[in-house]
mmCIF file of C-alpha atoms in Angstrom:
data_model
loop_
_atom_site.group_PDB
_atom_site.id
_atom_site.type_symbol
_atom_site.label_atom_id
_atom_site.label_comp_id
_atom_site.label_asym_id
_atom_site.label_seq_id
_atom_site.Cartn_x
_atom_site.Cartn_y
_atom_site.Cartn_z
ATOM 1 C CA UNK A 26 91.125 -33.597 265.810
ATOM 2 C CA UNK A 27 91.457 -35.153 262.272
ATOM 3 C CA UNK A 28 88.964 -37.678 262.844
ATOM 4 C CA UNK A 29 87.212 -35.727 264.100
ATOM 5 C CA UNK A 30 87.098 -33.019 260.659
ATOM 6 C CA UNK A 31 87.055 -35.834 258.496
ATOM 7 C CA UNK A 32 83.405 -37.284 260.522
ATOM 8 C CA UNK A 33 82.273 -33.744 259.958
ATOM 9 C CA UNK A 34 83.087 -33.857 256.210
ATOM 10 C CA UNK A 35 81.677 -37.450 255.939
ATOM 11 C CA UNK A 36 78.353 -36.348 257.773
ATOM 12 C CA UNK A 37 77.911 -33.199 255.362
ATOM 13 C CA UNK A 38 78.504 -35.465 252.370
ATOM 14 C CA UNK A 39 75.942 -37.932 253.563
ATOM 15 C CA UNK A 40 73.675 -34.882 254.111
ATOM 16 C CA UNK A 41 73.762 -33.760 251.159
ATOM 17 C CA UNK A 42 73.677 -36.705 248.906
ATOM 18 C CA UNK A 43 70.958 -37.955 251.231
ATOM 19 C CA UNK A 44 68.444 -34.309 251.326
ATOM 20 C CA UNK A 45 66.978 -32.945 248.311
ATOM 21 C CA UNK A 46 65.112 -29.760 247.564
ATOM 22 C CA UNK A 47 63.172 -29.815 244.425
ATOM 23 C CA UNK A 48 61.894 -26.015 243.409
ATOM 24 C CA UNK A 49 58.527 -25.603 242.438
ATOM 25 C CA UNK A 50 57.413 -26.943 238.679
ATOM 26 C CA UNK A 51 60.440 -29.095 238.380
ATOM 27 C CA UNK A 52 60.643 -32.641 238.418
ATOM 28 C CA UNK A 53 64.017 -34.850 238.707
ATOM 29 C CA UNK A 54 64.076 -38.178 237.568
ATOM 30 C CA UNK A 55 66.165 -40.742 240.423
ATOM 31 C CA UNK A 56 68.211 -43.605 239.523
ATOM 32 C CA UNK A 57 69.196 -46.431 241.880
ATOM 33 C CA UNK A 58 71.782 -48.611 240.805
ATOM 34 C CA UNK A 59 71.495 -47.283 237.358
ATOM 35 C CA UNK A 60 68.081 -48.467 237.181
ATOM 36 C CA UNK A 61 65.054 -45.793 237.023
ATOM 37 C CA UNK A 62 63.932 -45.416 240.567
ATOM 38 C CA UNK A 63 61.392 -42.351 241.321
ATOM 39 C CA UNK A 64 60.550 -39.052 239.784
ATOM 40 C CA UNK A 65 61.051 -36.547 243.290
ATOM 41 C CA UNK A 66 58.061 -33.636 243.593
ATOM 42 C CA UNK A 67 58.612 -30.346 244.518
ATOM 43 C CA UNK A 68 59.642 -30.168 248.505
ATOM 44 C CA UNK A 69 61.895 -31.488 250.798
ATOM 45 C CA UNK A 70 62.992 -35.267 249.585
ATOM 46 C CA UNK A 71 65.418 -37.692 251.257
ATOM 47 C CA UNK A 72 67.713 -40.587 248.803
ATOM 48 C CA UNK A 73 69.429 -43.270 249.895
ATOM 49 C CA UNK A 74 73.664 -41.971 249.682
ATOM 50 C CA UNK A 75 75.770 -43.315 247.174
ATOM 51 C CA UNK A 76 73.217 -45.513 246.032
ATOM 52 C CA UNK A 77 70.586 -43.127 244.757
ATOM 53 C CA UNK A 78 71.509 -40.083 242.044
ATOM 54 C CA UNK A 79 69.678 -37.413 240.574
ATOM 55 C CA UNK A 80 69.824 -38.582 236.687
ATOM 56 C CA UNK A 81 68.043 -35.820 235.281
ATOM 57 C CA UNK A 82 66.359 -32.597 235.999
ATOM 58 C CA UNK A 83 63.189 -31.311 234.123
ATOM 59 C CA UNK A 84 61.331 -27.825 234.318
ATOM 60 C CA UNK A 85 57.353 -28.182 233.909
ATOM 61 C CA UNK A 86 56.844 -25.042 232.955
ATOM 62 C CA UNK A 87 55.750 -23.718 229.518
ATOM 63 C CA UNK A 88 58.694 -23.950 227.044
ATOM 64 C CA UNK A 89 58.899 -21.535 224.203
ATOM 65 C CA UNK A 90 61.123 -22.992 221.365
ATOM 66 C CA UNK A 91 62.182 -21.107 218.334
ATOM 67 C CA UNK A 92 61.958 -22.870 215.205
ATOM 68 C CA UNK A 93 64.713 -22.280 212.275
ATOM 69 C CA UNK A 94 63.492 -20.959 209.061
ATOM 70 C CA UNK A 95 63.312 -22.930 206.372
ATOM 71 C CA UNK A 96 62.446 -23.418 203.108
ATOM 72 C CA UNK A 97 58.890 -24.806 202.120
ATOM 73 C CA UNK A 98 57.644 -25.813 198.819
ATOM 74 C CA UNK A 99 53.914 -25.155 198.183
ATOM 75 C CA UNK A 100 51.621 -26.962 195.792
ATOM 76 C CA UNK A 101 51.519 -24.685 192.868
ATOM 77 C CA UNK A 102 55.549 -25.140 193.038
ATOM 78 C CA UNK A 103 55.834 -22.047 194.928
ATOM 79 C CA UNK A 104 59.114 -21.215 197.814
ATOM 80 C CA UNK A 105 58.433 -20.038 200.799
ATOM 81 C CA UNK A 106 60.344 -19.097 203.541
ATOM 82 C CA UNK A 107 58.620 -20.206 206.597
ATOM 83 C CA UNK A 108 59.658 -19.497 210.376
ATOM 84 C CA UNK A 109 57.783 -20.198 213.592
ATOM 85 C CA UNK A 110 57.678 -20.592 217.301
ATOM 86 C CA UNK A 111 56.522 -23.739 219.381
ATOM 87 C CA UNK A 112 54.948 -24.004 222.658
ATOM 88 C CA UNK A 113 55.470 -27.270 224.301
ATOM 89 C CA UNK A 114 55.424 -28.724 228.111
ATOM 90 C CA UNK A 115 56.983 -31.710 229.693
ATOM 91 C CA UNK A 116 54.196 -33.379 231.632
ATOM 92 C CA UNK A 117 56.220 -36.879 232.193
ATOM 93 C CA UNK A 118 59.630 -36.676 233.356
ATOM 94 C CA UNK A 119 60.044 -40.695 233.313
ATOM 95 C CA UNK A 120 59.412 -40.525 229.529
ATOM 96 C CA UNK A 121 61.401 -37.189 228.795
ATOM 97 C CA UNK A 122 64.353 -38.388 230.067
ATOM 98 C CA UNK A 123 64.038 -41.925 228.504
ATOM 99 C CA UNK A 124 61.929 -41.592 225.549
ATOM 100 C CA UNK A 125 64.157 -39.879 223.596
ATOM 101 C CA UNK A 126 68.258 -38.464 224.387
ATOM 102 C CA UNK A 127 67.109 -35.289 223.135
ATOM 103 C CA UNK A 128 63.715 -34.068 223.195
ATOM 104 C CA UNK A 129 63.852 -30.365 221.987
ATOM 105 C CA UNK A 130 66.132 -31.354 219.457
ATOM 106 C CA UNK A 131 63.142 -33.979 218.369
ATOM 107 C CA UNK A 132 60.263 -31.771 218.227
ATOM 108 C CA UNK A 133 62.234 -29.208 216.616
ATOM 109 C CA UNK A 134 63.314 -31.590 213.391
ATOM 110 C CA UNK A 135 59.692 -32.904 214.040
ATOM 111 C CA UNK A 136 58.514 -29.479 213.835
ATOM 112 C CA UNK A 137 60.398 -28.445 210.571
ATOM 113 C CA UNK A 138 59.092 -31.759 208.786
ATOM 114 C CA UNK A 139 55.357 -31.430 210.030
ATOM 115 C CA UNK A 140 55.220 -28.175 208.141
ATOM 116 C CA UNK A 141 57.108 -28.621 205.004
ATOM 117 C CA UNK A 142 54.490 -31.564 204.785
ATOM 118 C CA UNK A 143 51.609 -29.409 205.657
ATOM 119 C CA UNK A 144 52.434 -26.500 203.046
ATOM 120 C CA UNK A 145 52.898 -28.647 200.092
ATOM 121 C CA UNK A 146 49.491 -30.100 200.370
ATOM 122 C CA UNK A 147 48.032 -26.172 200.231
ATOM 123 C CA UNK A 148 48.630 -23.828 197.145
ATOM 124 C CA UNK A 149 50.334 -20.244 197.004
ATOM 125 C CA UNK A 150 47.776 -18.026 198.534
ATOM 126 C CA UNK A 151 45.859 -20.018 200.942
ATOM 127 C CA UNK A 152 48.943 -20.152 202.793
ATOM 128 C CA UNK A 153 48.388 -16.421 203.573
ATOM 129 C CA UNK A 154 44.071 -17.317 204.384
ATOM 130 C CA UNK A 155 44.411 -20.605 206.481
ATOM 131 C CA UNK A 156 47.471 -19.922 208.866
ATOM 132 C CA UNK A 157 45.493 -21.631 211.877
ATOM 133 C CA UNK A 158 44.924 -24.849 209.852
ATOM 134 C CA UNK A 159 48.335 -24.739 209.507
ATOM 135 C CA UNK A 160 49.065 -24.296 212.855
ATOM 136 C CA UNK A 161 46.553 -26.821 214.197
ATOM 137 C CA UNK A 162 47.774 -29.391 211.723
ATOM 138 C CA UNK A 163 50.836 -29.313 212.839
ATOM 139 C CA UNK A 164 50.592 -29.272 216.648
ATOM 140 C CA UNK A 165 48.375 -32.365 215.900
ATOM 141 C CA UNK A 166 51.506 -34.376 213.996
ATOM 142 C CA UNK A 167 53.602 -33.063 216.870
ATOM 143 C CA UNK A 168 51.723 -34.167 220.146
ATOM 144 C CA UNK A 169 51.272 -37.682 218.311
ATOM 145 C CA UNK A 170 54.753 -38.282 218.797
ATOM 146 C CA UNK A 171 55.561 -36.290 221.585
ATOM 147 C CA UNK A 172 53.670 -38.455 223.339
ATOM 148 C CA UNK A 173 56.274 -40.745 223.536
ATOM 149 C CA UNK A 174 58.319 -38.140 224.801
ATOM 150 C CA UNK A 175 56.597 -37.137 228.022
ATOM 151 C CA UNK A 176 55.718 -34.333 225.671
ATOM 152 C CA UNK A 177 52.668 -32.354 224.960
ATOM 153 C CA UNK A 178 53.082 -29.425 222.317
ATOM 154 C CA UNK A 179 50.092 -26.731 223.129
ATOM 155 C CA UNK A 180 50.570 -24.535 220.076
ATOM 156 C CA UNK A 181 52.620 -23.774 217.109
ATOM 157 C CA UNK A 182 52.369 -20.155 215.425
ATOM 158 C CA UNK A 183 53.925 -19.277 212.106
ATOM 159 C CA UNK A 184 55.872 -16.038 212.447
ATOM 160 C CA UNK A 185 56.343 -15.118 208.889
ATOM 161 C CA UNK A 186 55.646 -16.414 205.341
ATOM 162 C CA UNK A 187 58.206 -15.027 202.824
ATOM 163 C CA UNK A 188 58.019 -16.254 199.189
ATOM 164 C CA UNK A 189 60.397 -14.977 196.818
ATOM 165 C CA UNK A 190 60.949 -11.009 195.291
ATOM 166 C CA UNK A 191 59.341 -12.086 192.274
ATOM 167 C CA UNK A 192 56.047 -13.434 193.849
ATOM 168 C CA UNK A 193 55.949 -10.433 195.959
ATOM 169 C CA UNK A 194 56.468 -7.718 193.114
ATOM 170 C CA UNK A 195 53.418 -9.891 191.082
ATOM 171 C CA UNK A 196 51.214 -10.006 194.580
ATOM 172 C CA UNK A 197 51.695 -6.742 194.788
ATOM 173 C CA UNK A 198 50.760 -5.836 191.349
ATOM 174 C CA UNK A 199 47.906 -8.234 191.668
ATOM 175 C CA UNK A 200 46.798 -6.122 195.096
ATOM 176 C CA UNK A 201 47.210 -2.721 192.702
ATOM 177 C CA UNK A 202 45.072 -4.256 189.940
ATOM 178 C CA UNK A 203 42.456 -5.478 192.757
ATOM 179 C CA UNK A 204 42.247 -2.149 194.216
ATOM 180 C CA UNK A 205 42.030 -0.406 191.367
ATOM 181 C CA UNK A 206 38.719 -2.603 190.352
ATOM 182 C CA UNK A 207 37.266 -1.982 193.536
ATOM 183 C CA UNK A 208 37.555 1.907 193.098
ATOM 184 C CA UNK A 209 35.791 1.637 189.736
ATOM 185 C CA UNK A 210 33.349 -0.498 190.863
ATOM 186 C CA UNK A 211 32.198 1.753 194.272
ATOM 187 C CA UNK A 212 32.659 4.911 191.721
ATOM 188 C CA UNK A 213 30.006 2.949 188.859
ATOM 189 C CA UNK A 214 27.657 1.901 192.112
ATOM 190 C CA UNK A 215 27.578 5.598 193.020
ATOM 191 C CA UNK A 216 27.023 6.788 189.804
ATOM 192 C CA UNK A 217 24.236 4.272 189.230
ATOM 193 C CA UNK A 218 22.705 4.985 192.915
ATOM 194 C CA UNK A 219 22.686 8.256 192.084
ATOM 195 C CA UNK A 220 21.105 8.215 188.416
ATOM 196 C CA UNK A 221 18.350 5.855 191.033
ATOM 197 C CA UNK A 222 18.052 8.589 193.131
ATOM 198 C CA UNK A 223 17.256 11.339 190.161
ATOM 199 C CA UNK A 224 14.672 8.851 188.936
ATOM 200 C CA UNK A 225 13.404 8.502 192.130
ATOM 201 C CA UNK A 226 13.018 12.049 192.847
ATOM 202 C CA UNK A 227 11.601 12.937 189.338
ATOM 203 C CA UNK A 228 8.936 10.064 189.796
ATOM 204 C CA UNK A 229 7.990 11.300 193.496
ATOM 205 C CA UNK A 230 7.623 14.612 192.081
ATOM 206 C CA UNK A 231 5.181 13.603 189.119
ATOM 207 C CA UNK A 232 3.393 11.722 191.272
ATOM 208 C CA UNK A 233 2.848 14.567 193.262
ATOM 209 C CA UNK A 234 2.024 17.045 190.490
ATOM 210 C CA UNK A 235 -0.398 14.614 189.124
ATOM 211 C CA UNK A 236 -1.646 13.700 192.991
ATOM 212 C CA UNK A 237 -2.132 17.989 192.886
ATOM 213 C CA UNK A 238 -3.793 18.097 189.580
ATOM 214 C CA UNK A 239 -6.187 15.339 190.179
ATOM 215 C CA UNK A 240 -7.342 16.743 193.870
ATOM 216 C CA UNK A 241 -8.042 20.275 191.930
ATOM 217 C CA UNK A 242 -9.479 18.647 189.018
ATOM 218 C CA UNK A 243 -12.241 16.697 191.826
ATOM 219 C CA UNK A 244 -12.786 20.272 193.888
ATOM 220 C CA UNK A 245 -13.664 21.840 190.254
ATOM 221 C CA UNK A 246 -15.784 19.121 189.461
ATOM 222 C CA UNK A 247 -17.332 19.262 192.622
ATOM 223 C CA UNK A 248 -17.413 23.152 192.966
ATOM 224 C CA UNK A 249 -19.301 22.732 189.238
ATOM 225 C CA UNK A 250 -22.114 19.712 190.441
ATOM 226 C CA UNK A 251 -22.258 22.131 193.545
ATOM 227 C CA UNK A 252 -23.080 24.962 191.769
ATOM 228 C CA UNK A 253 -25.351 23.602 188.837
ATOM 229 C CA UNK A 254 -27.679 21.541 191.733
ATOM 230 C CA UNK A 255 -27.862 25.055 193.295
ATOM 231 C CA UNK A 256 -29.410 26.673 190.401
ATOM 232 C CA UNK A 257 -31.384 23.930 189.771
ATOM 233 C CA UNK A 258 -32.456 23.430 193.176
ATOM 234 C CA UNK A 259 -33.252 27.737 192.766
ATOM 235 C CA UNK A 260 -34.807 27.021 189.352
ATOM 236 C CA UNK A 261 -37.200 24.656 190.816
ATOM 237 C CA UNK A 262 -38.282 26.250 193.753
ATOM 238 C CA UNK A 263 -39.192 29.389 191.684
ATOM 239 C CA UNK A 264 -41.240 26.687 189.426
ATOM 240 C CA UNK A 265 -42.789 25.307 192.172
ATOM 241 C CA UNK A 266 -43.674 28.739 193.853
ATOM 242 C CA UNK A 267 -44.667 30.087 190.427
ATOM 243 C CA UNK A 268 -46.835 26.987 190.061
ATOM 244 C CA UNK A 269 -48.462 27.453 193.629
ATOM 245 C CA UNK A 270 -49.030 31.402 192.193
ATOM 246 C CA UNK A 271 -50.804 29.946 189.120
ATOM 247 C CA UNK A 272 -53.283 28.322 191.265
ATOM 248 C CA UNK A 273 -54.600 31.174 193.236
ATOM 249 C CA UNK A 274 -56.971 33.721 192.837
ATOM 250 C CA UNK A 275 -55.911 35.957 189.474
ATOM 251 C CA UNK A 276 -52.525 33.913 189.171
ATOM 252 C CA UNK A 277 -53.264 33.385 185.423
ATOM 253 C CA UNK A 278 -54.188 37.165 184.972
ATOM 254 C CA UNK A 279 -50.817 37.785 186.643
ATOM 255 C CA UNK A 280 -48.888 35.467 184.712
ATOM 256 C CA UNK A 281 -50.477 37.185 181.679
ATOM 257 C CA UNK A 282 -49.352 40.228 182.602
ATOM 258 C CA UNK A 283 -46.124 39.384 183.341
ATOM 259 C CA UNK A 284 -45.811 37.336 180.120
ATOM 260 C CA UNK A 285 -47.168 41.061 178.374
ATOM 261 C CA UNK A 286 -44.562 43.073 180.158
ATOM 262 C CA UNK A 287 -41.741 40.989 179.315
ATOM 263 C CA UNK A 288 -43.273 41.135 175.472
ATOM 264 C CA UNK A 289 -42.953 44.261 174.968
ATOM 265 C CA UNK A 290 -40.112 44.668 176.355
ATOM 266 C CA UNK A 291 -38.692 41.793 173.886
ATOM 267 C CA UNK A 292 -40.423 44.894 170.896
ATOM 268 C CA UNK A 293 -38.190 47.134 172.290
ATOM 269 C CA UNK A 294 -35.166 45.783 172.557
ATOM 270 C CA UNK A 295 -35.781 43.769 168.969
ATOM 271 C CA UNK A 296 -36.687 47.887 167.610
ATOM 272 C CA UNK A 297 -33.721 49.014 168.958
ATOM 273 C CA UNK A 298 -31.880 46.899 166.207
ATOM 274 C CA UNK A 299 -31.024 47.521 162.741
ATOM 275 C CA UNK A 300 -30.689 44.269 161.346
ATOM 276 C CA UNK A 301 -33.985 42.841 162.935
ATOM 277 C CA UNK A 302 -37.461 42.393 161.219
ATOM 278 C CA UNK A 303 -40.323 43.190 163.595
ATOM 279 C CA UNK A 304 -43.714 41.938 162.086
ATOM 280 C CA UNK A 305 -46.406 43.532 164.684
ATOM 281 C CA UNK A 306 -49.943 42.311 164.607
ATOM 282 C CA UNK A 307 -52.389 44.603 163.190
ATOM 283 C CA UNK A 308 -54.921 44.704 166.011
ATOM 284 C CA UNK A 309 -52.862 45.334 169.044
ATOM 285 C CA UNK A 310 -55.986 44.680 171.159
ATOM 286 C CA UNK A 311 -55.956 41.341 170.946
ATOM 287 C CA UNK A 312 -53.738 40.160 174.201
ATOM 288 C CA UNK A 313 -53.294 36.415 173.288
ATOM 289 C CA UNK A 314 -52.225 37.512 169.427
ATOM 290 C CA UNK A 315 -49.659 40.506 171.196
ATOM 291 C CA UNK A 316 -48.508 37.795 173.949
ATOM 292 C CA UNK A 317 -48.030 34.912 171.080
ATOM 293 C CA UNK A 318 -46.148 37.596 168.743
ATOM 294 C CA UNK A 319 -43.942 38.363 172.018
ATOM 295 C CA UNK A 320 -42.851 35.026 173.193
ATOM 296 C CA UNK A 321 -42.277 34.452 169.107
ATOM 297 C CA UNK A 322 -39.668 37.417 169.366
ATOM 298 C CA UNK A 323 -38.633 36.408 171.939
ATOM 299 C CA UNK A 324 -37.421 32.846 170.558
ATOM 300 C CA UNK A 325 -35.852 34.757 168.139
ATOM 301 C CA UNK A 326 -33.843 36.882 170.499
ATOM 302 C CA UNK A 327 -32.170 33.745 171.841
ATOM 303 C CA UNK A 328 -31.956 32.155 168.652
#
């Protein structure tokens, strides 16, 4: 019965040293002898007992790695207090578990010296402006030697940037002073767009006025030619049928009497005034003398 127990123990120790479950994105690294042997997938996997020996055991998944703060000197002589985070992924166990004895431990130091070397190539304030340079420059002197490692780092992000209470009392006052500008300058811009806009509107309006005035000036001018090549268009139609009068039968005798008529009436309205000489012919008979003394008077009239 003891032989029997100690088969049974013998059997499950062979079992188990012999199956081998690796879980999903993990990779262990086999040894045989002492000597590097195979790297066993996920899945069901089968070693030779007491011969083969699960050496080490990776995970392939995404790795987040906190990186101490430290203390960075910038170009202008400047110190910053600088923490970030890494994202790495082992992608060959072989090499991870031989390339270095400690890998995390590498790319951290790695890491720490990658960015004190980045920052003091960069002054004071592009530090703030150009944090993804910084990052990319550093995941790029990372994955060069990770390489080695059975490492590749996918990105590195800086978490926060802290220079001394000093700098950030003057950055601060700096910020004030910049603000402050700004507000004068957007309050000067309005009052200049709006001294534009007055000037614009005053301009517009002449314009307009003088747009008005000029349109009435043309109608008046018009209304005027209008008007005088009405009454001259009325003056010489009554020439022209005065004319065609003449030339009929006893048109002169009529214009003779109508020249007589309007004679005398020139006497009587020159009689009716005071201050005017009237010189009258002495033989009223005569029609051409009485008509030539009329249309004298009545020159004079006008005059």
């Amino acid at each position: 019965m003891e032989i029997a127990i100690v088969l049974l123990v013998v059997a499950a120790i062979f079992i188990i040293r012999t199956i081998k479950v690796v879980p999903q994105q993990h990779a262990w690294v086999i040894e045989r002898l002492g000597k590097y042997n195979a790297t066993l997938t996920p899945g069901l996997n089968f070693l030779v007992p007491f011969v083969d020996k699960v050496a080490y055991k990776h995970v392939l998944k995404e790795i987040t790695l906190d990186i101490p703060s430290q203390v960075c000197i910038t170009k202008d002589n400047t110190q910053l207090q600088v923490d970030g985070v890494l994202y790495f992924q082992v992608t060959d166990a072989m090499r991870a578990s031989y390339g270095s004895n400690n890998y995390v431990m590498a790319i951290t130091q790695l890491a720490q010296t990658s960015l004190r070397s980045v920052i003091g190539k960069l002054e004071l304030d592009k530090t703030f402006e150009e944090r993804d340079i910084i990052n990319a420059q550093v995941v790029a002197a990372i994955d060069e030697a990770a390489l080695n490692w059975g490492v590749k780092v996918l990105r590195y992000e800086i978490k926060d940037l802290t220079p001394p209470k000093e700098i950030l009392h003057a950055m601060q006052a700096q910020i004030t002073a910049e603000r402050g500008k700004r507000a004068l300058i957007a309050a000067s811009e309005g009052r200049r767009q709006e001294q534009i806009n007055i000037a614009t509107g005053e301009r517009e309006a002449f314009i307009a006025r003088s747009e008005g005035e000029k349109a009435a000036a043309i109608n008046k001018a018009q209304g005027e030619a209008a008007a005088i090549a009405a009454v001259a268009d009325a003056n010489a139609h009554a020439i022209q049928v005065v004319a065609t009068a003449i030339r009929l039968p006893g048109g002169a005798e009529a214009v003779q009497l109508k020249v007589a008529e309007k004679a005398m009436e020139a006497y009587s309205n020159v009689a009716s005034d005071a201050a005017t000489t009237l010189i009258v012919p002495s033989d009223m008979s005569q029609v051409s003398t009485l008509i030539a003394s009329a249309m004298k008077m009545v020159q004079t009239t006008k005059a």
